[in-house]
XYZ file of C-alpha atoms in Angstrom:
766
model
C 27.719 20.883 23.556
C 25.374 19.047 22.306
C 22.611 21.451 20.445
C 25.863 23.069 18.300
C 27.343 18.993 17.429
C 23.988 19.055 16.389
C 23.079 21.726 14.168
C 26.769 21.841 12.647
C 27.350 17.561 11.674
C 23.575 16.232 13.225
C 24.912 14.662 15.573
C 21.523 13.748 17.349
C 20.351 11.653 13.449
C 23.472 9.401 13.727
C 22.978 8.363 17.671
C 19.572 7.640 16.679
C 20.917 5.489 13.733
C 22.760 3.889 16.301
C 20.242 3.811 18.647
C 17.866 1.578 16.845
C 20.449 -1.054 17.105
C 20.015 -1.392 20.953
C 17.340 -3.909 22.529
C 16.326 -2.175 25.876
C 15.045 1.200 26.642
C 18.138 2.197 29.443
C 20.853 1.850 27.119
C 19.013 3.690 23.908
C 18.872 6.438 26.078
C 22.471 6.028 26.940
C 23.416 5.648 23.590
C 20.971 8.922 22.812
C 22.907 11.298 25.889
C 26.427 10.395 24.709
C 28.550 13.680 24.120
C 32.175 14.030 23.306
C 34.518 13.597 26.516
C 37.061 15.396 27.667
C 38.566 11.695 29.531
C 41.497 10.456 27.225
C 41.303 6.485 29.237
C 37.260 5.985 29.578
C 37.301 7.304 25.641
C 39.515 4.404 24.907
C 37.743 2.282 27.225
C 34.397 2.345 25.594
C 35.985 2.072 22.010
C 37.698 -0.844 23.182
C 34.475 -2.248 24.571
C 32.709 -2.208 21.422
C 35.969 -2.846 19.591
C 35.632 -6.533 21.460
C 31.892 -6.651 20.779
C 32.596 -6.643 17.185
C 35.560 -9.070 17.396
C 32.068 -11.262 18.905
C 29.978 -10.725 16.592
C 32.331 -10.908 13.683
C 33.384 -14.484 14.436
C 29.094 -15.276 14.483
C 28.696 -15.214 18.608
C 26.219 -12.441 20.224
C 24.949 -11.722 23.540
C 21.181 -11.381 23.836
C 19.525 -9.399 25.991
C 15.592 -10.945 25.506
C 14.625 -9.693 29.324
C 16.069 -6.570 29.917
C 13.872 -4.048 30.605
C 14.382 -0.831 32.576
C 13.637 -2.559 35.832
C 14.841 0.837 38.097
C 11.378 1.813 39.041
C 10.157 -1.146 40.699
C 13.659 -1.503 42.925
C 13.629 1.909 43.724
C 9.252 0.992 45.142
C 11.004 -1.623 47.120
C 13.324 0.851 49.090
C 10.609 3.544 49.549
C 8.414 0.607 51.335
C 5.993 0.110 48.518
C 4.546 -3.360 47.238
C 5.114 -4.057 43.858
C 2.493 -5.578 41.921
C 3.355 -9.668 41.082
C 4.225 -8.376 36.669
C 6.334 -6.121 38.456
C 8.004 -8.598 40.339
C 9.206 -10.971 37.564
C 9.842 -8.218 35.354
C 12.930 -8.429 37.810
C 12.867 -11.833 38.274
C 13.194 -12.069 34.096
C 15.948 -9.012 34.186
C 18.066 -11.015 36.387
C 17.888 -14.201 34.238
C 18.824 -12.199 31.949
C 21.939 -11.431 33.613
C 22.736 -14.544 34.985
C 22.586 -15.755 31.397
C 25.043 -12.578 29.835
C 27.050 -13.260 32.604
C 27.826 -17.622 31.575
C 28.431 -16.652 27.498
C 30.542 -14.019 28.449
C 33.520 -15.797 30.605
C 33.678 -18.124 28.175
C 34.882 -15.576 25.760
C 38.833 -14.937 25.722
C 37.552 -11.263 25.653
C 39.183 -8.596 28.338
C 36.862 -5.475 29.638
C 33.711 -7.535 28.510
C 34.730 -10.212 31.500
C 35.871 -7.951 33.679
C 32.187 -6.317 33.453
C 30.475 -9.743 33.136
C 31.915 -10.744 36.425
C 31.182 -8.175 38.290
C 27.893 -8.597 37.906
C 25.526 -11.338 41.162
C 22.188 -12.690 39.180
C 21.047 -13.368 42.938
C 19.831 -16.443 42.203
C 17.867 -16.705 45.854
C 16.389 -13.870 44.209
C 15.886 -15.146 40.741
C 14.064 -18.535 42.429
C 11.486 -17.104 44.794
C 9.964 -15.126 42.702
C 10.085 -17.755 39.986
C 8.737 -19.694 42.934
C 5.427 -17.828 43.640
C 4.840 -16.858 40.321
C 3.939 -17.795 37.562
C 4.785 -16.979 33.581
C 2.414 -15.068 33.405
C 2.743 -12.923 36.104
C 0.088 -13.872 38.877
C 0.898 -15.218 41.979
C 0.744 -19.322 42.251
C -2.118 -21.469 43.384
C 0.051 -23.960 45.477
C 3.166 -20.094 46.349
C 2.853 -20.930 49.735
C 0.701 -23.903 52.452
C -1.680 -21.621 53.455
C -2.207 -20.099 49.654
C -2.437 -23.441 48.357
C -4.865 -24.635 51.580
C -7.265 -21.678 50.553
C -7.680 -22.669 47.009
C -8.134 -26.192 47.857
C -11.316 -24.493 51.143
C -13.117 -22.457 48.104
C -13.047 -25.011 45.807
C -14.006 -27.492 48.231
C -16.919 -25.062 49.228
C -18.317 -23.624 45.615
C -18.919 -27.499 44.788
C -21.074 -27.665 47.952
C -23.284 -24.395 47.086
C -23.671 -25.596 43.367
C -24.960 -29.199 44.585
C -27.249 -27.045 46.748
C -28.662 -25.215 43.487
C -28.774 -27.811 41.516
C -31.276 -29.078 44.425
C -32.605 -25.818 44.825
C -33.718 -25.701 42.135
C -34.874 -29.766 40.256
C -36.635 -27.988 44.369
C -38.287 -25.295 42.095
C -38.689 -25.245 39.127
C -41.691 -23.701 38.794
C -40.394 -20.913 40.020
C -37.284 -20.158 37.897
C -36.640 -18.903 34.528
C -34.598 -21.095 33.279
C -33.116 -24.504 34.842
C -29.681 -22.827 35.915
C -27.841 -20.507 38.441
C -25.615 -18.162 37.760
C -23.149 -15.259 39.589
C -24.151 -11.460 40.511
C -21.273 -9.727 41.738
C -20.095 -13.014 43.270
C -22.586 -14.321 44.474
C -24.273 -17.101 43.297
C -27.309 -16.703 42.674
C -31.556 -17.771 40.577
C -33.172 -16.312 37.898
C -36.427 -16.225 39.422
C -39.481 -15.098 38.460
C -40.505 -11.710 39.367
C -44.181 -12.720 40.940
C -42.122 -15.905 42.981
C -39.023 -13.364 43.479
C -39.834 -12.284 47.380
C -40.713 -16.494 48.763
C -36.981 -17.213 48.878
C -35.912 -14.930 51.031
C -33.193 -13.863 50.696
C -31.522 -10.940 47.928
C -32.366 -9.424 44.603
C -29.568 -8.338 42.981
C -30.646 -7.672 39.830
C -33.573 -7.680 37.236
C -33.257 -8.838 33.764
C -33.289 -7.305 30.652
C -36.893 -8.187 29.624
C -38.114 -7.615 33.295
C -39.655 -10.396 33.636
C -37.953 -11.674 36.157
C -34.904 -10.878 38.960
C -31.737 -12.328 40.322
C -32.877 -13.543 44.182
C -30.282 -15.104 45.681
C -32.036 -17.326 48.529
C -30.919 -17.907 51.889
C -30.058 -21.199 51.487
C -27.226 -19.801 49.872
C -26.197 -16.678 51.766
C -23.948 -18.543 54.624
C -21.488 -20.371 51.738
C -21.453 -16.722 49.398
C -20.912 -15.520 52.268
C -17.823 -18.291 52.877
C -16.888 -17.848 49.467
C -16.280 -14.279 49.744
C -14.415 -14.555 52.844
C -11.909 -17.396 52.202
C -11.185 -14.550 48.876
C -10.825 -12.280 50.498
C -8.569 -14.205 52.886
C -6.696 -15.273 49.414
C -6.474 -12.063 48.127
C -4.443 -10.978 51.295
C -1.163 -13.669 51.406
C -1.317 -12.668 47.857
C -0.557 -9.245 49.078
C 1.508 -10.851 51.924
C 3.757 -13.070 49.460
C 4.076 -10.126 46.805
C 4.744 -7.813 49.915
C 7.867 -10.028 50.882
C 8.816 -10.570 47.508
C 9.453 -7.286 47.186
C 11.484 -6.833 51.024
C 14.124 -8.859 49.171
C 14.395 -6.623 46.293
C 14.588 -3.472 48.726
C 18.017 -6.160 50.501
C 19.646 -6.306 46.616
C 18.461 -2.768 44.944
C 21.918 -2.021 44.765
C 23.388 -4.727 43.703
C 20.474 -5.052 40.938
C 20.702 -1.415 39.748
C 24.074 -1.817 39.506
C 23.800 -4.957 37.016
C 20.975 -2.914 35.031
C 24.066 0.104 34.731
C 26.873 -2.857 33.368
C 23.159 -4.610 30.925
C 22.786 -0.585 29.848
C 27.071 -1.063 29.113
C 26.928 -3.639 27.060
C 23.899 -3.325 25.676
C 25.357 0.140 24.206
C 28.975 -1.706 22.899
C 27.111 -4.206 21.058
C 24.833 -1.733 19.968
C 28.067 0.017 18.325
C 29.085 -2.809 17.040
C 26.375 -3.928 15.100
C 25.976 -0.523 13.657
C 29.507 -0.403 12.746
C 29.248 -3.436 10.643
C 26.466 -3.523 9.278
C 28.149 -0.673 7.554
C 30.967 -1.857 7.253
C 32.931 0.575 9.236
C 35.768 -0.162 11.939
C 36.991 1.647 15.548
C 38.626 4.736 15.615
C 42.410 5.113 17.203
C 42.765 7.580 19.130
C 46.371 9.154 19.170
C 47.854 11.171 21.852
C 50.827 11.955 20.661
C 51.397 11.781 17.333
C 48.734 15.401 15.769
C 48.500 13.684 11.856
C 44.893 12.515 10.620
C 43.461 9.278 8.708
C 40.460 8.822 7.472
C 40.355 6.900 4.830
C 37.304 5.685 2.692
C 34.980 8.025 4.495
C 31.248 7.255 4.024
C 28.598 9.904 5.788
C 25.981 7.913 7.790
C 23.688 10.347 6.634
C 23.461 9.832 3.078
C 22.290 6.302 1.007
C 25.213 3.915 1.252
C 24.201 3.210 -2.109
C 24.611 6.639 -3.362
C 27.340 7.838 -1.175
C 30.804 8.502 -2.642
C 33.726 7.043 0.100
C 37.335 9.443 0.108
C 39.951 9.351 2.193
C 41.186 12.058 3.480
C 44.086 13.306 5.084
C 46.757 15.696 7.094
C 50.243 15.361 7.935
C 51.935 15.959 10.735
C 53.302 19.604 10.145
C 50.120 20.088 8.420
C 48.280 22.359 10.610
C 45.971 22.962 8.396
C 43.152 20.902 5.559
C 41.342 23.394 2.856
C 38.576 22.838 0.268
C 37.351 24.732 -2.090
C 34.950 23.908 -5.355
C 31.971 25.391 -6.102
C 28.940 25.219 -4.465
C 26.884 22.516 -4.161
C 29.678 20.472 -4.969
C 30.295 18.587 -1.565
C 32.508 21.104 0.420
C 30.056 20.934 2.954
C 29.163 17.038 2.685
C 33.162 16.444 2.905
C 33.107 19.146 6.198
C 30.589 17.912 8.095
C 31.921 14.152 7.909
C 35.497 15.289 9.031
C 33.610 16.680 11.966
C 31.474 14.070 12.853
C 34.236 11.494 12.616
C 36.142 13.852 15.404
C 33.592 14.233 17.174
C 32.219 10.172 17.672
C 35.351 8.787 17.916
C 35.840 10.827 21.295
C 32.439 10.137 22.478
C 33.870 6.800 21.891
C 31.452 5.603 19.125
C 32.929 3.570 15.722
C 33.546 6.118 12.083
C 32.230 3.815 8.841
C 36.092 4.249 7.411
C 38.354 1.699 6.594
C 41.047 2.678 8.787
C 40.942 5.975 11.115
C 43.292 7.702 12.848
C 42.168 10.765 15.053
C 44.293 12.700 17.588
C 43.002 13.385 21.126
C 41.454 16.364 21.404
C 40.496 18.869 25.069
C 37.259 20.951 22.957
C 35.786 20.517 19.397
C 35.036 23.676 17.368
C 32.325 24.429 14.794
C 30.698 27.150 12.892
C 29.160 26.042 10.263
C 26.233 27.018 8.522
C 23.399 30.178 8.228
C 23.794 31.688 12.432
C 21.846 35.306 11.477
C 19.344 35.787 14.795
C 16.689 38.440 14.569
C 16.270 38.540 18.244
C 19.828 39.767 17.950
C 19.605 41.859 15.470
C 22.783 39.603 14.196
C 23.198 39.547 10.580
C 24.883 35.939 8.850
C 28.381 37.866 8.592
C 27.710 38.869 12.034
C 27.544 36.045 13.889
C 30.111 33.934 12.365
C 32.823 36.287 14.119
C 30.671 35.989 16.760
C 31.021 32.827 16.491
C 34.262 32.306 15.444
C 35.899 35.353 18.192
C 35.224 33.118 20.321
C 37.056 30.052 19.596
C 40.146 32.188 18.727
C 39.421 33.439 22.861
C 38.873 29.918 24.005
C 40.931 27.428 21.902
C 44.261 25.282 22.279
C 46.585 23.742 21.187
C 45.085 20.600 21.286
C 41.373 22.159 19.548
C 39.715 20.876 16.028
C 38.111 24.054 15.537
C 36.355 22.911 11.582
C 34.996 26.498 10.223
C 32.841 26.995 7.024
C 33.209 29.530 4.909
C 35.949 31.541 6.219
C 35.311 35.400 6.876
C 31.977 35.013 3.656
C 29.608 37.594 4.063
C 30.919 41.174 3.545
C 33.295 42.272 1.069
C 35.214 39.846 -0.700
C 38.572 41.651 -0.436
C 38.161 42.717 3.135
C 36.357 38.931 3.915
C 39.754 37.383 2.415
C 41.484 39.409 4.418
C 40.002 38.596 7.535
C 40.100 34.604 6.662
C 43.628 34.867 5.361
C 44.830 36.171 9.047
C 41.640 33.858 11.029
C 43.975 31.229 9.795
C 46.804 32.807 10.974
C 45.880 32.822 13.785
C 45.160 30.223 15.128
C 47.438 28.078 13.782
C 50.201 29.990 15.264
C 48.744 29.018 18.567
C 48.577 24.731 17.391
C 44.813 24.060 16.276
C 43.658 21.468 13.649
C 41.435 23.168 11.476
C 39.337 22.155 9.092
C 38.176 25.052 6.453
C 36.357 25.627 2.764
C 37.321 28.860 0.966
C 35.872 30.413 -2.882
C 38.393 33.549 -2.465
C 41.715 33.153 -4.361
C 43.935 35.219 -2.053
C 42.660 32.976 0.545
C 43.257 29.793 -1.835
C 46.816 31.282 -2.709
C 47.749 31.423 0.662
C 47.254 28.255 1.536
C 50.109 27.689 -1.597
C 52.656 29.438 -0.048
C 52.268 27.607 3.150
C 53.066 24.111 4.319
C 51.756 24.056 7.262
C 48.299 23.918 5.124
C 46.676 21.350 2.508
C 44.689 23.385 -0.207
C 42.644 20.308 -1.724
C 39.100 20.531 -3.912
C 35.980 18.768 -4.505
C 35.480 17.753 -8.395
C 33.077 18.834 -10.595
C 32.417 17.987 -13.875
C 32.966 20.974 -15.536
C 31.675 18.736 -18.884
C 27.997 17.911 -17.566
C 28.085 20.562 -14.982
C 26.918 18.210 -12.216
C 29.311 17.135 -8.896
C 31.494 14.140 -8.592
C 31.902 14.423 -4.908
C 35.176 12.818 -5.214
C 38.105 14.026 -2.679
C 40.409 15.384 -4.525
C 44.317 15.690 -2.541
C 46.605 18.901 -2.993
C 44.326 20.770 -5.888
C 42.556 23.887 -5.471
C 39.717 23.972 -6.627
C 37.422 26.386 -9.240
C 34.767 27.893 -8.417
C 32.653 27.612 -12.645
C 30.460 30.750 -11.897
C 31.067 31.317 -15.898
C 30.352 28.527 -16.840
C 28.084 27.845 -14.612
C 26.059 30.423 -15.508
C 26.179 29.742 -18.666
C 24.539 26.147 -18.134
C 21.470 29.199 -17.095
C 21.531 30.346 -19.854
C 22.413 34.365 -18.664
C 23.325 36.409 -21.769
C 26.465 35.570 -23.365
C 27.012 39.764 -23.761
C 27.325 39.813 -19.552
C 29.825 36.416 -19.636
C 32.063 38.203 -21.992
C 32.395 41.912 -19.928
C 33.077 39.509 -16.979
C 35.599 37.960 -18.705
C 37.160 40.482 -19.676
C 36.515 42.377 -15.536
C 38.333 39.385 -14.107
C 41.428 39.056 -16.316
C 41.714 43.170 -16.059
C 42.061 41.854 -12.157
C 43.680 39.340 -12.023
C 47.746 39.231 -12.285
C 49.872 37.340 -13.376
C 50.698 34.972 -10.257
C 46.675 34.744 -9.995
C 47.832 32.340 -13.895
C 50.063 30.951 -13.086
C 48.603 29.154 -10.275
C 45.944 28.218 -12.068
C 47.348 26.292 -15.161
C 49.937 24.630 -12.339
C 46.504 23.091 -10.364
C 44.904 22.944 -13.986
C 48.182 19.951 -14.620
C 48.333 19.263 -11.388
C 44.327 17.533 -12.207
C 45.270 16.121 -15.534
C 47.301 13.788 -13.247
C 44.841 13.097 -10.890
C 42.632 12.675 -13.651
C 44.417 9.810 -14.654
C 46.051 8.200 -11.613
C 42.060 8.323 -11.173
C 41.946 6.055 -14.442
C 44.765 4.168 -13.525
C 43.671 2.747 -9.954
C 39.854 2.339 -11.769
C 41.838 -0.475 -13.636
C 43.581 -1.763 -10.577
C 40.371 -2.147 -8.496
C 38.454 -4.352 -12.134
C 41.960 -6.330 -11.978
C 41.525 -7.261 -9.042
C 37.626 -7.118 -9.187
C 38.378 -10.078 -12.012
C 41.284 -12.131 -10.157
C 37.779 -12.432 -7.467
C 35.637 -13.581 -9.110
C 37.951 -16.566 -10.463
C 38.769 -16.762 -7.244
C 34.815 -17.273 -6.444
C 34.473 -20.186 -9.661
C 37.437 -21.883 -8.858
C 35.430 -22.661 -5.867
C 32.239 -22.782 -7.491
C 33.696 -26.158 -9.381
C 35.707 -27.716 -6.599
C 31.998 -27.692 -4.995
C 30.836 -29.059 -7.441
C 33.432 -31.577 -7.816
C 32.659 -32.822 -4.081
C 29.312 -32.674 -4.547
C 29.202 -34.790 -7.377
C 31.245 -36.901 -5.824
C 29.263 -37.193 -2.512
C 26.144 -38.488 -4.591
C 28.436 -41.067 -6.630
C 29.422 -42.190 -2.990
C 24.886 -42.186 -2.164
C 24.102 -43.685 -5.609
C 26.937 -46.890 -5.252
C 25.975 -47.128 -0.895
C 21.978 -47.603 -2.561
C 23.290 -49.623 -5.447
C 24.912 -51.933 -2.458
C 21.527 -52.172 -0.788
C 20.275 -53.517 -3.981
C 21.963 -55.541 -4.737
C 22.432 -57.470 -1.198
C 17.787 -57.522 -1.253
C 18.818 -59.044 -4.155
C 21.530 -62.266 -2.828
C 18.730 -62.221 0.372
C 15.949 -62.932 -2.691
C 18.509 -65.296 -3.738
C 19.041 -67.426 -0.208
C 15.485 -66.979 -0.034
C 14.154 -69.033 -3.222
C 16.728 -71.906 -3.128
C 15.928 -73.049 0.182
C 11.711 -72.575 -0.810
C 12.251 -76.245 -2.832
C 13.420 -79.027 -5.720
C 11.994 -76.918 -8.357
C 14.776 -74.703 -8.612
C 16.677 -76.127 -12.527
C 20.726 -76.961 -11.467
C 21.187 -75.056 -13.721
C 19.675 -71.699 -12.133
C 20.988 -72.684 -8.540
C 24.731 -72.469 -9.939
C 23.520 -68.995 -11.193
C 21.366 -67.855 -8.484
C 24.692 -69.126 -6.061
C 27.209 -66.915 -8.866
C 25.925 -64.312 -8.175
C 25.919 -64.960 -4.551
C 29.066 -65.275 -5.089
C 29.957 -62.079 -7.105
C 28.387 -59.964 -4.427
C 29.738 -61.546 -1.376
C 33.119 -59.930 -3.169
C 31.946 -56.413 -3.645
C 30.794 -56.324 0.330
C 34.168 -57.740 1.782
C 36.156 -55.054 -0.751
C 33.531 -51.731 0.867
C 34.126 -53.139 4.068
C 37.716 -53.723 3.394
C 37.927 -49.599 2.741
C 36.988 -49.499 6.590
C 38.388 -52.179 8.573
C 40.706 -49.452 11.429
C 36.584 -49.091 12.504
C 34.148 -51.062 14.152
C 31.423 -51.139 16.512
C 31.479 -50.348 19.872
C 34.618 -47.505 18.864
C 33.880 -43.679 20.218
C 34.528 -41.640 16.877
C 33.944 -37.492 15.841
C 31.960 -36.867 13.589
C 34.220 -34.254 10.328
C 33.140 -30.785 10.147
C 30.388 -31.323 13.196
C 30.933 -30.612 16.445
C 29.968 -34.060 17.244
C 30.765 -36.770 18.969
C 29.282 -41.362 19.626
C 29.766 -44.534 19.659
C 29.100 -46.624 16.111
C 26.349 -49.154 17.426
C 26.513 -50.474 13.758
C 28.232 -50.180 10.578
C 26.820 -51.356 7.148
C 29.177 -50.856 4.270
C 30.182 -47.466 4.301
C 28.086 -45.539 7.100
C 28.258 -46.231 10.278
C 24.810 -45.268 12.671
C 26.726 -43.450 15.682
C 25.138 -42.883 19.001
C 24.744 -39.210 19.536
C 23.493 -37.148 22.810
C 21.057 -40.287 22.625
C 19.924 -39.583 19.173
C 20.347 -41.972 15.831
C 22.697 -40.173 12.561
C 23.831 -41.899 9.480
C 27.648 -40.903 8.683
C 29.020 -41.736 6.355
C 32.364 -43.626 7.792
C 35.157 -41.472 5.551
C 34.007 -39.367 7.424
C 34.311 -40.718 10.252
C 37.561 -40.295 12.972
C 38.060 -42.492 15.751
C 39.081 -40.414 19.759
C 39.389 -40.833 23.051
C 36.438 -41.564 25.329
C 36.161 -38.750 26.688
C 35.085 -39.097 30.464
C 31.416 -38.054 31.852
C 31.041 -37.648 34.913
C 26.677 -37.631 35.907
C 25.948 -34.250 37.265
C 24.024 -34.386 41.025
C 20.718 -34.205 41.370
C 19.142 -30.937 41.952
C 17.431 -31.578 46.051
C 14.602 -28.549 45.051
C 12.248 -28.628 40.865
C 12.714 -25.747 38.975
C 8.725 -23.590 37.959
C 7.157 -24.792 35.516
C 5.573 -22.372 33.980
C 2.336 -23.189 31.721
C -0.255 -21.438 29.654
C -3.306 -23.101 29.402
C -7.224 -20.896 28.368
C -8.968 -20.278 31.171
C -12.348 -19.898 27.881
C -13.173 -22.074 25.455
C -15.023 -19.568 22.287
C -17.095 -21.811 20.023
C -19.178 -18.898 18.754
C -19.213 -19.212 15.074
C -19.233 -23.071 15.236
C -21.666 -25.899 13.465
C -22.525 -28.271 17.139
C -21.175 -31.626 16.133
C -18.048 -28.971 15.564
C -18.271 -26.787 18.440
C -19.096 -30.631 20.573
C -15.581 -31.918 19.369
C -13.584 -29.053 20.044
C -15.511 -29.041 23.902
C -14.192 -31.793 24.264
C -10.762 -31.973 23.601
C -10.581 -28.192 25.521
C -11.781 -30.272 28.941
C -9.881 -32.903 28.010
C -6.669 -30.626 28.301
C -8.764 -28.382 31.282
C -8.152 -31.619 33.476
C -4.714 -32.117 31.674
C -3.487 -28.974 33.479
C -5.106 -29.308 36.927
C -8.095 -26.341 36.049
C -11.139 -26.822 38.267
C -12.739 -23.690 36.366
C -13.390 -23.005 33.355
C -16.175 -20.581 31.593
C -17.899 -22.044 27.644
C -18.971 -18.872 25.197
C -21.618 -20.000 22.896
C -22.935 -17.696 22.262
C -27.262 -17.381 22.105
C -28.890 -17.594 18.692
C -31.516 -19.890 18.223
C -29.616 -21.574 21.183
C -29.261 -25.291 19.245
C -25.144 -24.827 20.394
C -26.037 -23.796 24.245
C -28.538 -27.739 24.653
C -26.167 -29.188 23.019
C -23.016 -28.381 25.337
C -24.606 -28.563 28.398
C -26.035 -32.399 27.148
C -22.508 -32.945 27.030
C -21.596 -31.243 29.385
C -23.773 -33.679 31.404
C -22.026 -37.125 29.667
C -18.985 -35.784 30.281
C -16.944 -37.834 33.611
C -14.819 -34.614 34.509
C -17.629 -32.538 35.533
C -18.986 -31.644 38.303
C -21.403 -28.979 37.571
C -22.355 -25.870 35.491
C -23.889 -22.314 35.502
C -24.691 -19.729 33.010
C -22.210 -16.417 33.854
C -23.143 -13.469 35.329
C -24.535 -11.074 33.133
C -20.497 -9.303 34.029
C -19.544 -12.729 31.969
C -21.468 -12.907 29.687
C -24.326 -13.929 30.468
C -27.007 -16.549 29.316
C -24.349 -17.080 26.198
C -21.234 -18.326 28.243
C -21.102 -21.295 30.559
C -19.465 -21.638 33.878
C -18.338 -25.136 34.699
C -16.555 -25.803 37.807
C -14.404 -30.016 36.638
C -13.091 -32.434 39.758
């Protein structure tokens, strides 16, 4: 069915639009592969999930799917006895953490279906702890993941320190034979740069030549044993890391069904919230699928693929006794868009998706059939008419009383009289069979048939005859004219042709048709008046809304002014208190103040004390030690100080100044002290293992180097790389001098050719 849906009503393009709201690949794929279902219970379940998600979002709540990724391939690897990489194991743990958070959140909500899905998930806490205890946030196995690995890294550092000490002694002793007084690393082995004439003097191995060709990188014989020991320890480290990954992969394999089940559930949840976000952002709703009733209602329907700013909303409805909706009107007037909108919303509802309506009632259909567009086939030698008839024949043969059939321009593409007669007979057959039919037509005979049949609702799309432009408004109960002559005249067709065409039309037109057109014109005039009154009512409602908003605005402004007044009053009281304190200090200073000045000062203090007493009397019910709740905030705490109209509240370890009129005394809650966990939660941290100083001045670079080394020592990093470049050598020399003075630097050496050569320095720290 999907290819037909995509071609007929752009079903796939709408799914892509909804898929943009999904959080990870599994839910995107599930949305894009959706299709109308036959199982009514499954349809209703999907709609109910989306409805609960919409209700949560509209309350200001939402579920985070951060960390959700498709871990199915990694989990399946473990089932085949394959070993996951540390990064893959970290992704599985991150996914399970996301499952845990999602479950905890949904269990606190008042939903039903979403809570059921949450309860079905198992976050595998033991697996999360195992992975997080051994793998850091960068996706690497931690140095202290096991006791053995920790000891191997310690041995590696100690061996390197011993080797570096031996290298310093060797360089000092044989400086005349060396090109530079530093060591470097070649293929993981510590070496020195020796002049070519002395390269065989020290035994050992010659690894490579310098770029100038004047020297060679030599590993002296005294370095070989320690280099071999380092290589051996590194090999043992790799083996231990491999063992750790294998152990964790086996744990994943033991939980594979649970993890894959969690992935499926998280996919369902993300799909539900994607539907909800799409519907809320575009003002849609969850359709009601009716099993017994056969009426349809799409209130203020809007096509999702049309720009919301340009889209005209329309209401489409069919009563219980009506089986067919017939839409007429001129070409390019919006008939096909109307058909596609109704067909799309029926298909979306049966696939469990929201629709862009204010309200939607849709009957349950066991099959959906579409015949829209030009389906002519060169391969099968089918013309437009032949392809349409072929499709309609298939529909008539397989449809049931619970089928939905959408036909565009039925009977078109052949002789008008024969086409109209065929269209009438097809519609009669489908109506008698009990199908719900949505169709469009240009034929006057077909429109007359619809007018005379109580089971057919004839409607049209409006066309402005003054501007010769479609309005895209749906008019129920009125069949639309084709406006062929008016449109032809607008395109400057010869007048004599148009006059002759009118004569031919009048000769062939029956009296019944003339009376029908007059009736339609009267109905159209009534609808125009009705639409005008509707707009006037909408304008009145809009004015009422604006007046209400203006009232709220002024009420808020008045409230802000009162708060500002209270703030200013409090500030004035504090100033007066300071003045009183200053007066008292002056009185205590000595006898040089005259008696009338003392009396005046005492009178001012008395006035200030009266003001303070009046202010405090307003809040006599609150005192220090009371437990209160802050108005409009979900916060509460203990009063630790009261001054004027403000109280100092201790809330969750933080002090807040709040006006007393915003406080309400409440009962102090019972606080239970949580038990301390025996095991610490793993802390993930990131620290760069190299510092780039290229482009900095010497002073700036040295300051940056000192800060970096302090951080490296704080993070207990044992080895870092300093990138300073070659240049004039000033920055490099300054770096080396600074490293020699630093108390935490054990040794330094030039980097190997693959690590920057003389443009970088490897530093070992205590």
